[in-house]
CSV table of C-alpha atoms in Angstrom, one decimal:
chain,number,residue,atom,x,y,z
A,125,MET,CA,-4.9,-9.6,21.6
A,126,ASN,CA,-6.1,-6.1,20.7
A,127,ASP,CA,-4.3,-6.2,17.4
A,128,PHE,CA,-6.3,-9.1,16.1
A,129,PRO,CA,-9.6,-8.5,14.3
A,130,ARG,CA,-13.1,-9.6,15.3
A,131,ILE,CA,-14.6,-11.6,12.6
A,132,HIS,CA,-17.9,-13.5,12.2
A,133,GLY,CA,-19.0,-12.6,15.7
A,134,LYS,CA,-16.0,-14.3,17.4
A,135,SER,CA,-13.7,-12.4,19.8
A,136,ALA,CA,-9.9,-12.3,19.2
A,137,GLU,CA,-9.5,-14.5,22.3
A,138,ALA,CA,-11.6,-17.2,20.7
A,139,TRP,CA,-9.4,-17.7,17.7
A,140,THR,CA,-5.8,-16.7,18.5
A,141,CYS,CA,-2.9,-17.2,20.8
A,142,THR,CA,-0.2,-14.6,20.3
A,143,THR,CA,2.5,-17.0,21.5
A,144,CYS,CA,1.3,-19.7,19.1
A,145,LYS,CA,2.0,-17.6,16.0
A,146,THR,CA,5.0,-18.7,13.9
A,147,ASN,CA,7.5,-16.0,13.3
A,148,LEU,CA,7.5,-15.3,9.5
A,149,THR,CA,8.7,-11.7,9.7
A,150,ASP,CA,11.0,-12.5,6.7
A,151,PHE,CA,7.8,-13.2,4.6
A,152,THR,CA,5.2,-10.8,3.2
A,153,PHE,CA,1.8,-12.3,2.3
A,154,LEU,CA,0.4,-10.8,-0.9
A,155,MET,CA,-3.3,-10.9,-2.0
A,156,PRO,CA,-4.6,-9.5,-5.4
A,157,LEU,CA,-8.3,-8.9,-5.0
A,158,ARG,CA,-11.4,-7.9,-6.9
A,159,VAL,CA,-14.6,-8.2,-4.9
A,160,ASP,CA,-17.3,-9.4,-7.3
A,161,SER,CA,-19.6,-11.0,-4.8
A,162,GLU,CA,-20.3,-11.0,-1.1
A,163,LYS,CA,-18.9,-14.5,-0.8
A,164,ARG,CA,-15.6,-13.3,-2.3
A,165,LYS,CA,-15.5,-10.6,0.4
A,166,GLU,CA,-16.2,-13.2,3.1
A,167,ASN,CA,-13.5,-15.5,1.7
A,168,ALA,CA,-11.0,-12.7,1.7
A,169,ASP,CA,-11.9,-11.9,5.4
A,170,THR,CA,-11.5,-15.6,6.2
A,171,SER,CA,-8.2,-16.1,4.5
A,172,ILE,CA,-6.6,-12.9,5.9
A,173,SER,CA,-7.9,-13.7,9.4
A,174,PHE,CA,-6.4,-17.2,9.0
A,175,ILE,CA,-3.0,-15.9,8.0
A,176,LEU,CA,-2.9,-13.3,10.8
A,177,ARG,CA,-4.0,-15.9,13.4
A,178,HIS,CA,-1.2,-18.4,12.5
A,179,PHE,CA,1.7,-16.3,11.4
A,180,ASP,CA,3.6,-13.2,12.6
A,181,ALA,CA,3.9,-11.6,9.2
A,182,THR,CA,2.7,-8.7,7.2
A,183,ILE,CA,-0.1,-9.1,4.6
A,184,ILE,CA,-0.7,-6.6,1.8
A,185,VAL,CA,-4.0,-6.6,-0.2
A,186,ALA,CA,-4.1,-4.9,-3.6
A,187,GLU,CA,-7.7,-4.3,-4.6
A,188,GLY,CA,-8.3,-3.2,-8.2
A,189,ASP,CA,-11.8,-2.1,-9.3
A,190,GLU,CA,-13.9,0.8,-10.5
A,191,SER,CA,-14.6,1.6,-6.8
A,192,LYS,CA,-13.5,0.3,-3.5
A,193,ARG,CA,-15.6,-2.7,-2.4
A,194,TYR,CA,-13.4,-4.3,0.2
A,195,TYR,CA,-13.9,-2.9,3.7
A,196,ASN,CA,-12.6,-4.6,6.9
A,197,ASP,CA,-12.0,-4.1,10.6
A,198,PHE,CA,-8.5,-5.6,10.9
A,199,GLN,CA,-7.0,-3.5,13.6
A,200,THR,CA,-3.4,-4.3,13.2
A,201,ASP,CA,-0.3,-2.7,11.6
A,202,LYS,CA,0.4,-6.2,10.0
A,203,PHE,CA,-2.4,-5.6,7.5
A,204,LEU,CA,-2.1,-3.2,4.6
A,205,HIS,CA,-4.8,-2.5,2.0
A,206,CYS,CA,-4.2,-0.5,-1.1
A,207,PHE,CA,-6.9,0.4,-3.6
A,208,ILE,CA,-6.1,0.9,-7.3
A,209,HIS,CA,-8.7,2.5,-9.5
A,210,ASP,CA,-9.2,0.1,-12.5
A,211,GLU,CA,-12.1,0.2,-14.9
A,212,SER,CA,-11.0,-2.8,-16.9
A,213,VAL,CA,-13.6,-5.5,-17.4
A,214,PHE,CA,-11.0,-8.2,-16.7
A,215,PHE,CA,-8.8,-8.4,-13.5
A,216,HIS,CA,-5.2,-8.3,-14.6
A,217,LYS,CA,-4.0,-10.5,-11.8
A,218,THR,CA,-0.4,-10.9,-13.0
A,219,LYS,CA,0.0,-7.2,-13.1
A,220,TYR,CA,-1.3,-6.8,-9.6
A,221,ILE,CA,0.9,-9.5,-8.2
A,222,ASN,CA,4.0,-7.8,-9.7
A,223,ARG,CA,2.9,-4.5,-8.1
A,224,LEU,CA,2.5,-6.3,-4.8
A,225,ILE,CA,5.9,-7.9,-5.1
A,226,GLU,CA,7.4,-4.4,-5.7
A,227,LEU,CA,5.6,-3.1,-2.5
A,228,SER,CA,7.2,-5.9,-0.4
A,229,SER,CA,10.6,-5.6,1.0
A,230,THR,CA,11.1,-9.0,2.8
A,231,ARG,CA,13.3,-11.8,1.5
A,232,PHE,CA,10.4,-14.0,0.8
A,233,ILE,CA,6.8,-13.6,-0.5
A,234,ALA,CA,3.7,-15.7,-0.3
A,235,VAL,CA,1.1,-14.9,-3.0
A,236,TRP,CA,-2.3,-16.1,-1.6
A,237,ASP,CA,-5.7,-16.0,-3.5
A,238,ALA,CA,-8.6,-14.8,-1.5
A,239,ASP,CA,-10.5,-18.1,-1.8
A,240,VAL,CA,-8.0,-20.7,-0.6
A,241,ILE,CA,-6.8,-22.2,2.6
A,242,ALA,CA,-3.7,-24.3,3.2
A,243,PRO,CA,-3.0,-26.1,6.5
A,244,PRO,CA,-0.3,-24.2,8.5
A,245,ASP,CA,2.0,-27.2,8.6
A,246,GLN,CA,2.2,-27.2,4.8
A,247,ILE,CA,3.0,-23.5,4.7
A,248,LEU,CA,5.8,-24.2,7.2
A,249,GLU,CA,7.2,-27.0,5.1
A,250,SER,CA,7.5,-24.5,2.2
A,251,VAL,CA,9.0,-21.9,4.5
A,252,THR,CA,11.7,-24.3,5.6
A,253,VAL,CA,12.6,-25.3,2.1
A,254,LEU,CA,12.9,-21.7,0.9
A,255,ARG,CA,14.9,-20.6,4.0
A,256,GLN,CA,17.3,-23.4,3.3
A,257,GLY,CA,17.7,-22.3,-0.3
A,258,LYS,CA,16.5,-25.6,-1.7
A,259,ALA,CA,14.0,-24.0,-4.1
A,260,ILE,CA,13.1,-20.5,-5.4
A,261,ILE,CA,9.4,-21.3,-5.4
A,262,SER,CA,7.4,-23.6,-3.2
A,263,ILE,CA,3.8,-24.6,-3.8
A,264,PRO,CA,2.4,-25.4,-0.3
A,265,TYR,CA,0.4,-28.4,-1.5
A,266,ASP,CA,0.8,-31.5,-3.7
A,267,GLY,CA,-1.4,-30.6,-6.6
A,268,ARG,CA,-4.8,-31.5,-5.1
A,269,VAL,CA,-7.3,-28.7,-4.6
A,270,TYR,CA,-10.5,-29.8,-2.9
A,271,VAL,CA,-13.7,-27.9,-3.5
A,272,CYS,CA,-15.7,-26.8,-0.4
A,273,ASP,CA,-19.4,-26.2,-1.2
A,274,ASN,CA,-21.3,-23.3,0.1
A,275,SER,CA,-22.3,-25.0,3.4
A,276,LEU,CA,-18.9,-26.3,4.2
A,277,SER,CA,-17.3,-22.9,3.3
A,278,ASP,CA,-19.8,-21.2,5.7
A,279,LEU,CA,-18.9,-23.7,8.4
A,280,PHE,CA,-15.2,-23.1,8.0
A,281,ARG,CA,-15.7,-19.3,8.1
A,282,ARG,CA,-17.4,-19.9,11.5
A,283,VAL,CA,-14.9,-22.5,12.7
A,284,PRO,CA,-11.6,-21.9,10.8
A,285,ARG,CA,-9.8,-25.1,11.6
A,286,THR,CA,-8.1,-27.0,8.8
A,287,GLU,CA,-8.4,-30.2,10.8
A,288,LEU,CA,-12.1,-30.2,10.0
A,289,LEU,CA,-11.4,-29.9,6.2
A,290,LEU,CA,-8.7,-32.6,6.3
A,291,LYS,CA,-11.1,-35.1,7.9
A,292,LEU,CA,-13.6,-34.5,5.1
A,293,VAL,CA,-11.0,-35.0,2.2
A,294,PRO,CA,-12.4,-38.4,1.2
A,295,ALA,CA,-15.8,-36.9,0.6
A,296,LEU,CA,-14.7,-33.8,-1.3
A,297,PRO,CA,-14.4,-33.3,-5.1
A,298,LEU,CA,-11.1,-32.3,-6.7
A,299,MET,CA,-11.2,-29.0,-8.5
A,300,TYR,CA,-8.7,-29.8,-11.4
A,301,GLY,CA,-7.5,-33.3,-10.8
A,302,HIS,CA,-4.1,-33.9,-9.2
A,303,CYS,CA,-1.9,-31.4,-11.0
A,304,SER,CA,-3.0,-27.9,-9.8
A,305,THR,CA,-0.4,-25.3,-9.2
A,306,GLY,CA,-2.4,-22.2,-8.4
A,307,GLY,CA,-4.0,-20.7,-5.3
A,308,ILE,CA,-0.8,-20.1,-3.3
A,309,PHE,CA,2.8,-19.9,-4.2
A,310,ILE,CA,5.7,-18.9,-1.9
A,311,ALA,CA,8.9,-17.6,-3.3
A,312,ASN,CA,12.3,-16.1,-2.8
A,313,ARG,CA,11.5,-12.6,-3.8
A,314,GLU,CA,14.7,-11.6,-5.5
A,315,LYS,CA,15.2,-14.9,-7.3
A,316,TYR,CA,11.7,-14.9,-8.5
A,317,LEU,CA,12.1,-11.4,-10.0
A,318,GLU,CA,15.3,-12.6,-11.6
A,319,ALA,CA,13.2,-15.4,-13.2
A,320,GLY,CA,10.9,-12.7,-14.7
A,321,GLY,CA,8.2,-12.3,-12.0
A,322,GLU,CA,4.7,-12.6,-13.2
A,323,ASN,CA,4.0,-12.7,-17.0
A,324,GLU,CA,1.8,-9.7,-17.5
A,325,SER,CA,1.2,-10.8,-21.1
A,326,ILE,CA,-1.4,-13.2,-19.6
A,327,LEU,CA,-4.6,-11.2,-19.0
A,328,GLY,CA,-7.4,-11.9,-16.6
A,329,TRP,CA,-8.2,-15.5,-15.6
A,330,GLY,CA,-6.0,-18.0,-17.5
A,331,PRO,CA,-3.0,-20.3,-17.4
A,332,GLU,CA,-0.7,-18.0,-15.4
A,333,ASP,CA,-0.1,-20.6,-12.7
A,334,PHE,CA,1.1,-23.2,-15.2
A,335,GLU,CA,3.1,-20.7,-17.1
A,336,ARG,CA,4.9,-19.6,-13.9
A,337,VAL,CA,5.9,-23.1,-13.0
A,338,LYS,CA,6.9,-24.1,-16.5
A,339,ARG,CA,9.1,-20.9,-16.9
A,340,VAL,CA,10.9,-21.6,-13.7
A,341,GLU,CA,11.5,-25.2,-14.6
A,342,ILE,CA,12.9,-24.2,-18.0
A,343,LEU,CA,15.3,-21.9,-16.2
A,344,ASN,CA,16.5,-25.0,-14.4
A,345,GLN,CA,15.4,-23.5,-11.0
A,346,LYS,CA,14.0,-25.8,-8.3
A,347,ILE,CA,10.3,-25.8,-7.5
A,348,HIS,CA,9.1,-27.6,-4.3
A,349,PHE,CA,5.6,-29.0,-3.6
A,350,SER,CA,4.6,-29.5,0.0
A,351,SER,CA,2.7,-32.7,1.1
A,352,GLY,CA,-1.0,-32.3,1.6
A,353,PRO,CA,-4.0,-30.6,-0.1
A,354,LEU,CA,-5.3,-27.1,-0.7
A,355,PHE,CA,-9.0,-26.1,-0.1
A,356,HIS,CA,-11.0,-23.7,-2.2
A,357,LEU,CA,-13.9,-21.9,-0.5
A,358,TRP,CA,-17.1,-21.4,-2.5
A,359,HIS,CA,-18.0,-18.2,-4.3
A,360,PRO,CA,-20.2,-17.5,-7.4
A,361,ARG,CA,-18.1,-17.7,-10.6
A,362,GLY,CA,-18.1,-14.2,-12.1
A,363,ARG,CA,-15.9,-12.5,-14.6
A,364,THR,CA,-12.8,-12.8,-12.5
A,365,SER,CA,-13.2,-16.6,-12.3
A,366,TRP,CA,-13.4,-17.3,-16.0
A,367,TYR,CA,-11.9,-16.3,-19.4
A,368,THR,CA,-12.8,-12.7,-20.3
A,369,ASP,CA,-13.6,-13.6,-23.9
A,370,GLU,CA,-12.5,-16.1,-26.6
A,371,GLU,CA,-9.9,-13.8,-28.1
A,372,THR,CA,-8.2,-13.3,-24.7
A,373,GLU,CA,-8.4,-17.0,-23.9
A,374,ILE,CA,-6.6,-17.8,-27.2
A,375,ARG,CA,-4.0,-15.1,-26.5
A,376,ASN,CA,-3.3,-16.4,-23.0
A,377,ARG,CA,-2.8,-19.9,-24.3
A,378,ARG,CA,-0.5,-18.8,-27.0
A,379,GLU,CA,1.6,-17.0,-24.3
A,380,LEU,CA,1.8,-20.3,-22.4
A,381,ILE,CA,2.9,-22.1,-25.6
A,382,ASN,CA,5.5,-19.4,-26.2
A,383,THR,CA,7.0,-20.0,-22.8
A,384,CYS,CA,7.1,-23.8,-23.4
A,385,ARG,CA,9.0,-23.3,-26.6
A,386,TYR,CA,12.0,-22.0,-24.8
A,387,GLU,CA,12.6,-25.4,-23.2
A,388,GLY,CA,16.0,-26.9,-24.1
A,389,GLU,CA,17.4,-23.6,-25.5
């Protein structure tokens, strides 16, 4: 138990059972991060703790900012944190994901935003599909992302059980309807790189998630969606959660259109 962090005043024994972790040593969890609020930091703590509690796997966080803002007490060699000095106003998420993929060496990767939670069973459904070679990418939910308000997010941080969130689904609002594709994606590392990896022409916050899925579909590669929802923990919406400016927004959308034009060729 000594290798599991203390978080939110709870001991390791309160939240984890080493023998209950699922062996995902052939996966590396990857998290691009810019801490623009205290809640973003708390969400990252919660998501990382959640991953380490449920899965025997390595997680790498790449923080890009003017100065290091993410500090933690995860006492485990399964957690790696790299800081990259970056003075850019926008957070070039696609670039950071590609660097994270380069840092990983496992057969599979799981790219996980700091603010989201997926029930473990849904992750394992995606894992099974990828291990069986039935898809090169799996989205571990079915397109529904439910918004957790500040109070519910605080409750989950204290009691990180997805059963609680699942019971509240009928009362929660959807973030973007029933067709979301972002938050988490899990992939065969080599085959995803062969499909182009992340599109670094998309800058900052934008349509990178839709572009990723559309590009893989155009290449006639299989994408899988697990059954069940994703949950988004609350945080203030700063610069990393919206378009940087109108010019960048237009540029990003044109890049998505350019990808779509390749269909049928």
